[in-house]
Amino acid sequence: MSEPRRQRSSRHGRHDVPKGLADRVSEARRLSLKIRRVRSEDVPAIIALDKRITGLAKPEYWEDVFKRYGRRRSRERFFFVAEPLETDGSLLGFIIGEIRAWEFGSGPCGWIFALSVEPSARLRGTGEALFNAISAQFKAAGVTKLRTMVARDHPLPMQFFRGEGMVAGPYIQLEKELG
């Protein structure tokens, strides 16, 4: 049996919210965490978190992402991690994005291409804090539009981004099997 749902108003409109989620989000705002730029010593924890979430170990991928987004062009590329305020060396989550311009005629916009939160830290404001941190950086850089891509069959990220006020944009993603 599914959890009862209720309507919740937000500054972005009405959303179906599972019962109790709104209370957890309010509680999350009191959660003490710190958002900071990624460091090289975070990469093993990021690889481990991604493996727990996706079931795939991709160390070469994450080491390359760190080199490109954690070290270079830091005014337009953002790679943040969340950790407890009283840090114990644990990582609660991470978010990565960059400013892209003129792809398919689109003006400069902020793209979020990775967001992951430790399952035990979900519904406590970690994802929202990461989202707000990267949004602030995009805005400070002069960007007024934010984009991401979510798989239709993954309701959790879809609910999260919609809860943050994101809606379907003017572009449609197309693809073709080349095999």
Rosetta silent file (secondary structure, phi, psi, omega in degrees, C-alpha in Angstrom):
SEQUENCE: MSEPRRQRSSRHGRHDVPKGLADRVSEARRLSLKIRRVRSEDVPAIIALDKRITGLAKPEYWEDVFKRYGRRRSRERFFFVAEPLETDGSLLGFIIGEIRAWEFGSGPCGWIFALSVEPSARLRGTGEALFNAISAQFKAAGVTKLRTMVARDHPLPMQFFRGEGMVAGPYIQLEKELG
SCORE:     score description
SCORE:     0.000 S_00000001
   1 L     0.000  132.807 -177.931    0.000    0.000    0.000 S_00000001
   2 L   -78.570  157.841 -179.369    1.398    3.349   -0.945 S_00000001
   3 L   -70.231  137.879  177.855    1.941    6.151    1.495 S_00000001
   4 L   -59.616  145.551 -178.783   -0.893    8.720    1.636 S_00000001
   5 E  -114.229  153.697  175.140   -0.132   11.887   -0.271 S_00000001
   6 E  -139.740  159.113  179.395   -1.113   15.425    0.420 S_00000001
   7 E   -84.189  139.705  175.972   -0.808   18.659   -1.451 S_00000001
   8 E  -128.872  136.219  175.491    1.819   21.111   -0.331 S_00000001
   9 E   -90.702  144.705  173.136    2.159   24.655   -1.495 S_00000001
  10 E  -138.723  175.933  178.552    5.549   26.076   -2.171 S_00000001
  11 L   -64.373  -12.465 -176.922    6.865   29.236   -3.676 S_00000001
  12 L  -105.765   -0.394 -179.664    6.917   27.330   -6.957 S_00000001
  13 E   126.215 -163.674 -177.567    3.392   25.965   -6.936 S_00000001
  14 E  -100.822  143.857 -179.064    1.647   22.862   -5.649 S_00000001
  15 E  -138.951  147.053  169.998    3.301   19.454   -5.486 S_00000001
  16 E   -74.455  125.684 -178.469    2.247   16.008   -4.374 S_00000001
  17 E  -127.609  125.238  176.755    4.269   15.347   -1.264 S_00000001
  18 E   -56.224  142.712 -179.649    4.292   12.029    0.590 S_00000001
  19 L   -53.269  131.586  178.588    2.848   12.409    4.075 S_00000001
  20 L    96.096  -20.696 -177.783    5.597   13.421    6.472 S_00000001
  21 H   -64.324  -43.418 -178.967    7.977   14.744    3.840 S_00000001
  22 H   -59.671  -39.467  178.425    7.125   18.376    4.514 S_00000001
  23 H   -66.125  -38.776  179.419    7.853   17.844    8.208 S_00000001
  24 H   -66.688  -38.293  179.014   11.174   16.169    7.393 S_00000001
  25 H   -64.177  -42.101  177.459   12.157   19.014    5.103 S_00000001
  26 H   -61.036  -41.473  178.219   11.424   21.514    7.885 S_00000001
  27 H   -62.730  -36.860 -177.699   13.525   19.419   10.216 S_00000001
  28 H   -62.411  -31.743 -178.221   16.304   19.353    7.628 S_00000001
  29 L   -63.918  -20.577  177.523   16.589   23.108    7.694 S_00000001
  30 L   -90.720   -7.229 -179.128   17.838   22.744   11.219 S_00000001
  31 L   -63.487  133.920  179.447   20.380   20.120   10.147 S_00000001
  32 L   -93.503  111.107  175.982   23.900   21.289   10.706 S_00000001
  33 E  -144.399  165.577 -178.205   26.037   20.656    7.689 S_00000001
  34 E  -123.606  134.644  175.268   28.756   22.357    5.772 S_00000001
  35 E  -108.790  131.218  178.623   28.981   22.801    2.007 S_00000001
  36 E  -148.126  167.879  175.743   32.447   23.325    0.567 S_00000001
  37 E   -67.331  150.529  179.945   34.404   22.792   -2.626 S_00000001
  38 L   -66.244  151.029  174.360   35.633   19.279   -3.220 S_00000001
  39 L  -123.858  160.344 -178.251   39.161   18.261   -2.244 S_00000001
  40 H   -59.236  -33.423 -179.361   41.290   15.445   -3.628 S_00000001
  41 H   -71.108   -9.801  176.606   40.888   13.507   -0.376 S_00000001
  42 H   -81.448  -20.861 -171.350   37.081   13.445   -0.986 S_00000001
  43 H   -57.642  -44.926  177.675   37.378   11.453   -4.216 S_00000001
  44 H   -59.210  -38.321  178.804   37.492    7.961   -2.591 S_00000001
  45 H   -68.390  -35.340  177.188   34.326    8.778   -0.581 S_00000001
  46 H   -66.437  -43.858  177.601   32.619   10.065   -3.742 S_00000001
  47 H   -60.184  -44.229 -179.072   33.552    6.886   -5.613 S_00000001
  48 H   -66.262  -42.354  178.589   32.210    4.781   -2.720 S_00000001
  49 H   -62.543  -46.539  179.650   28.957    6.781   -2.453 S_00000001
  50 H   -60.299  -40.376  179.424   28.363    6.535   -6.196 S_00000001
  51 H   -64.744  -39.782  178.382   28.993    2.776   -6.081 S_00000001
  52 H   -64.121  -34.951 -177.102   26.483    2.366   -3.233 S_00000001
  53 H   -80.327  -46.779 -172.605   23.883    4.319   -5.215 S_00000001
  54 H   -95.666  -19.868 -176.605   24.468    2.986   -8.743 S_00000001
  55 L    82.526    2.588 -178.750   25.971   -0.426   -8.035 S_00000001
  56 L  -120.863  132.052  173.869   28.863    0.384  -10.372 S_00000001
  57 L   -87.762  126.148 -177.830   32.422    1.268   -9.390 S_00000001
  58 L  -134.029   57.637 -174.525   33.732    4.008  -11.687 S_00000001
  59 H   -60.511  -40.061 -179.406   36.981    5.243  -10.126 S_00000001
  60 H   -63.493  -40.021  179.218   38.543    6.435  -13.404 S_00000001
  61 H   -60.533  -50.659 -175.590   35.423    8.438  -14.232 S_00000001
  62 H   -69.126  -33.556  176.093   35.315   10.201  -10.848 S_00000001
  63 H   -66.152  -38.243  176.761   39.046   10.895  -10.824 S_00000001
  64 H   -67.560  -42.796  177.904   38.683   12.509  -14.256 S_00000001
  65 H   -60.264  -42.006  178.324   35.624   14.513  -13.115 S_00000001
  66 H   -60.787  -44.097  179.854   37.611   15.748  -10.118 S_00000001
  67 H   -61.552  -40.858 -176.514   40.463   16.887  -12.371 S_00000001
  68 H   -79.999  -38.355 -172.721   38.087   18.730  -14.714 S_00000001
  69 H  -110.095  -14.606 -179.804   35.555   20.159  -12.239 S_00000001
  70 H   -97.138  -15.630 -173.898   37.388   20.191   -8.932 S_00000001
  71 L  -124.284  -27.344 -172.116   40.554   21.894  -10.052 S_00000001
  72 L  -114.185  149.332  173.217   40.038   23.885  -13.232 S_00000001
  73 L    50.075   52.672 -173.267   37.930   26.887  -14.237 S_00000001
  74 L   -70.399   -8.866  175.989   36.446   27.249  -10.759 S_00000001
  75 L   -83.221  -13.618  179.793   34.520   30.408  -11.697 S_00000001
  76 L  -129.108   -5.038  177.152   32.309   28.433  -14.073 S_00000001
  77 E  -123.706  132.921 -173.811   32.607   24.869  -12.774 S_00000001
  78 E  -129.890  125.002  179.659   31.300   23.907   -9.352 S_00000001
  79 E  -133.743  101.749 -176.028   31.917   20.672   -7.483 S_00000001
  80 E  -112.760  150.909  173.320   30.652   20.858   -3.911 S_00000001
  81 E  -122.768  154.604  173.915   30.435   18.316   -1.123 S_00000001
  82 E  -112.705  136.217  176.901   28.298   18.275    2.010 S_00000001
  83 E  -140.373  159.004  177.445   29.695   17.091    5.289 S_00000001
  84 E   -60.145  146.256  178.587   28.493   17.253    8.899 S_00000001
  85 L   -57.609  -44.384  172.808   29.285   20.550   10.596 S_00000001
  86 L   -88.856   82.930 -169.833   31.077   18.587   13.260 S_00000001
  87 L   -63.988  135.319  176.527   33.057   16.749   10.643 S_00000001
  88 L  -119.644   16.017 -178.991   33.917   13.167   11.275 S_00000001
  89 L    87.413   -3.390 -179.937   35.398   12.628    7.848 S_00000001
  90 L   -84.979  156.666  179.606   32.118   11.405    6.426 S_00000001
  91 L  -115.559  126.911 -178.704   30.622   12.752    3.222 S_00000001
  92 L   -90.647  -24.914 -179.146   26.854   13.352    3.080 S_00000001
  93 E   171.958  178.059  178.515   26.630   14.112   -0.636 S_00000001
  94 E  -152.595  159.273  176.487   27.927   16.046   -3.602 S_00000001
  95 E  -142.736  143.889 -179.202   26.744   18.149   -6.522 S_00000001
  96 E  -135.868  137.816  176.619   28.513   19.077   -9.760 S_00000001
  97 E  -160.936  171.365  178.806   27.612   21.615  -12.401 S_00000001
  98 E  -153.204  161.805  174.265   28.982   24.110  -14.835 S_00000001
  99 E   -87.336  124.645  177.000   28.003   27.127  -16.864 S_00000001
 100 E  -119.097  145.183 -179.066   27.389   26.192  -20.480 S_00000001
 101 L  -137.133  141.207  170.420   26.703   28.619  -23.269 S_00000001
 102 L    69.601   15.871  170.978   25.421   28.475  -26.813 S_00000001
 103 H   -71.983  124.469  178.734   24.707   24.758  -26.966 S_00000001
 104 H    55.093   32.448  177.448   21.885   24.412  -29.465 S_00000001
 105 H    81.871    2.389 -178.891   21.437   28.180  -29.452 S_00000001
 106 L   -77.681  136.311  173.925   20.827   28.357  -25.717 S_00000001
 107 L   -66.030  173.008 -179.991   22.168   31.372  -23.836 S_00000001
 108 L   -54.563  134.971  177.659   24.441   30.825  -20.827 S_00000001
 109 E  -149.613  160.075  176.544   22.838   28.597  -18.214 S_00000001
 110 E   -90.887  128.414  178.870   23.856   26.533  -15.222 S_00000001
 111 E  -110.719  126.246  171.326   23.858   22.794  -15.758 S_00000001
 112 E   -99.039  120.120 -179.483   23.696   20.342  -12.867 S_00000001
 113 E  -116.194   -2.453  174.343   24.941   16.993  -14.101 S_00000001
 114 E  -153.683  134.459  173.667   25.477   15.101  -10.861 S_00000001
 115 E  -149.572  124.891  178.910   23.798   15.118   -7.474 S_00000001
 116 E  -143.532  137.620  179.745   24.075   12.320   -4.983 S_00000001
 117 E  -129.095  134.208  176.300   23.161   12.132   -1.306 S_00000001
 118 L   -51.329  128.315 -177.076   24.020    9.380    1.136 S_00000001
 119 H   -51.438  -37.364 -178.984   20.762    7.426    1.601 S_00000001
 120 H   -72.454  -12.745 -179.958   20.891    7.864    5.388 S_00000001
 121 H  -103.164    2.572 -178.977   21.173   11.659    4.909 S_00000001
 122 L   -74.276  156.853 -179.786   18.216   11.992    2.543 S_00000001
 123 L    62.278   23.844  178.030   15.090   13.944    3.489 S_00000001
 124 L  -126.107   12.684  174.553   17.173   15.961    5.939 S_00000001
 125 L    95.333   -0.774 -178.028   18.033   18.934    3.727 S_00000001
 126 H   -64.724  -50.954 -179.959   21.385   17.769    2.362 S_00000001
 127 H   -61.251  -42.321  179.680   20.300   17.745   -1.287 S_00000001
 128 H   -63.737  -40.600  179.028   18.504   21.059   -0.913 S_00000001
 129 H   -64.001  -41.663  177.189   21.579   22.641    0.703 S_00000001
 130 H   -64.599  -44.619  178.635   23.770   21.408   -2.164 S_00000001
 131 H   -59.452  -45.819  179.983   21.216   22.617   -4.724 S_00000001
 132 H   -64.683  -37.286  179.868   21.027   26.033   -3.070 S_00000001
 133 H   -64.843  -45.617 -178.947   24.811   26.318   -2.920 S_00000001
 134 H   -72.365  -34.468  176.966   25.327   25.638   -6.607 S_00000001
 135 H   -61.691  -41.688  178.834   22.351   27.829   -7.551 S_00000001
 136 H   -62.922  -38.321  178.665   23.911   30.721   -5.627 S_00000001
 137 H   -67.679  -41.713  177.216   27.190   30.244   -7.481 S_00000001
 138 H   -61.908  -45.487 -179.119   25.444   30.212  -10.851 S_00000001
 139 H   -62.907  -42.927  178.716   23.493   33.343   -9.927 S_00000001
 140 H   -62.662  -27.732  178.848   26.646   35.100   -8.701 S_00000001
 141 L   -84.316    0.837  177.327   28.228   34.284  -12.059 S_00000001
 142 L    94.818    5.688 -179.316   25.360   36.041  -13.836 S_00000001
 143 L   -83.731  137.293 -179.893   23.404   32.966  -14.886 S_00000001
 144 L  -115.524    0.084 -178.557   19.626   33.238  -14.685 S_00000001
 145 L  -130.458  140.533 -179.924   18.632   29.754  -15.914 S_00000001
 146 E  -123.681  136.277 -179.606   19.316   26.359  -14.392 S_00000001
 147 E  -134.113  156.247  170.874   19.041   23.012  -16.198 S_00000001
 148 L  -154.724  178.873  177.367   19.497   19.339  -15.506 S_00000001
 149 L  -133.854  133.738 -176.690   18.400   16.042  -17.032 S_00000001
 150 L  -130.346  134.146  176.866   16.471   13.342  -15.174 S_00000001
 151 L   -67.294  135.713 -177.938   15.574    9.851  -16.320 S_00000001
 152 L   -60.533  -27.707 -177.344   11.805    9.461  -16.591 S_00000001
 153 L   -95.516   18.476  175.332   11.913    6.187  -14.664 S_00000001
 154 L  -118.752   88.069 -174.291   13.740    7.666  -11.666 S_00000001
 155 H   -66.468  -29.451 -176.911   11.049    9.299   -9.533 S_00000001
 156 H   -62.346  -53.641  177.558   13.321   10.307   -6.651 S_00000001
 157 H   -65.710  -32.469  178.078   15.469   12.836   -8.580 S_00000001
 158 H   -61.964  -47.147  178.811   12.385   13.949  -10.523 S_00000001
 159 H   -63.036  -41.652 -178.606   10.546   14.733   -7.273 S_00000001
 160 H   -60.483  -54.290 -175.973   13.592   16.432   -5.820 S_00000001
 161 H   -65.411  -36.478  176.158   14.199   18.777   -8.754 S_00000001
 162 H   -65.874  -37.250  176.803   10.503   19.566   -9.134 S_00000001
 163 H   -63.114  -25.178  177.316   10.393   20.314   -5.425 S_00000001
 164 L   -88.696    5.673  174.572   13.151   22.837   -6.025 S_00000001
 165 L    96.633    5.349 -179.630   10.989   24.576   -8.610 S_00000001
 166 L   -81.926  142.220  179.708   12.377   23.039  -11.797 S_00000001
 167 L  -132.223  168.865  177.888    9.924   22.328  -14.612 S_00000001
 168 L   -58.110  136.663 -178.671   10.138   20.890  -18.123 S_00000001
 169 L   -98.332 -171.298 -174.438   12.102   23.233  -20.371 S_00000001
 170 L   -82.523   -4.619 -178.180   11.861   24.122  -24.046 S_00000001
 171 L  -104.207  151.112  175.928   14.261   21.406  -25.276 S_00000001
 172 L  -118.368  128.922  177.914   13.555   17.728  -25.921 S_00000001
 173 L   -78.575  130.300  177.536   16.327   15.196  -25.550 S_00000001
 174 L  -118.854  149.965  177.042   16.599   12.854  -28.580 S_00000001
 175 L  -151.174  165.329 -178.818   18.691    9.726  -28.911 S_00000001
 176 L  -148.770  136.548  174.601   19.378    6.819  -31.245 S_00000001
 177 L   -72.224  131.033 -179.915   20.913    3.393  -30.745 S_00000001
 178 L  -103.855   -0.458 -176.764   24.093    3.100  -32.816 S_00000001
 179 L   -74.689    0.000    0.000   24.665   -0.588  -32.208 S_00000001
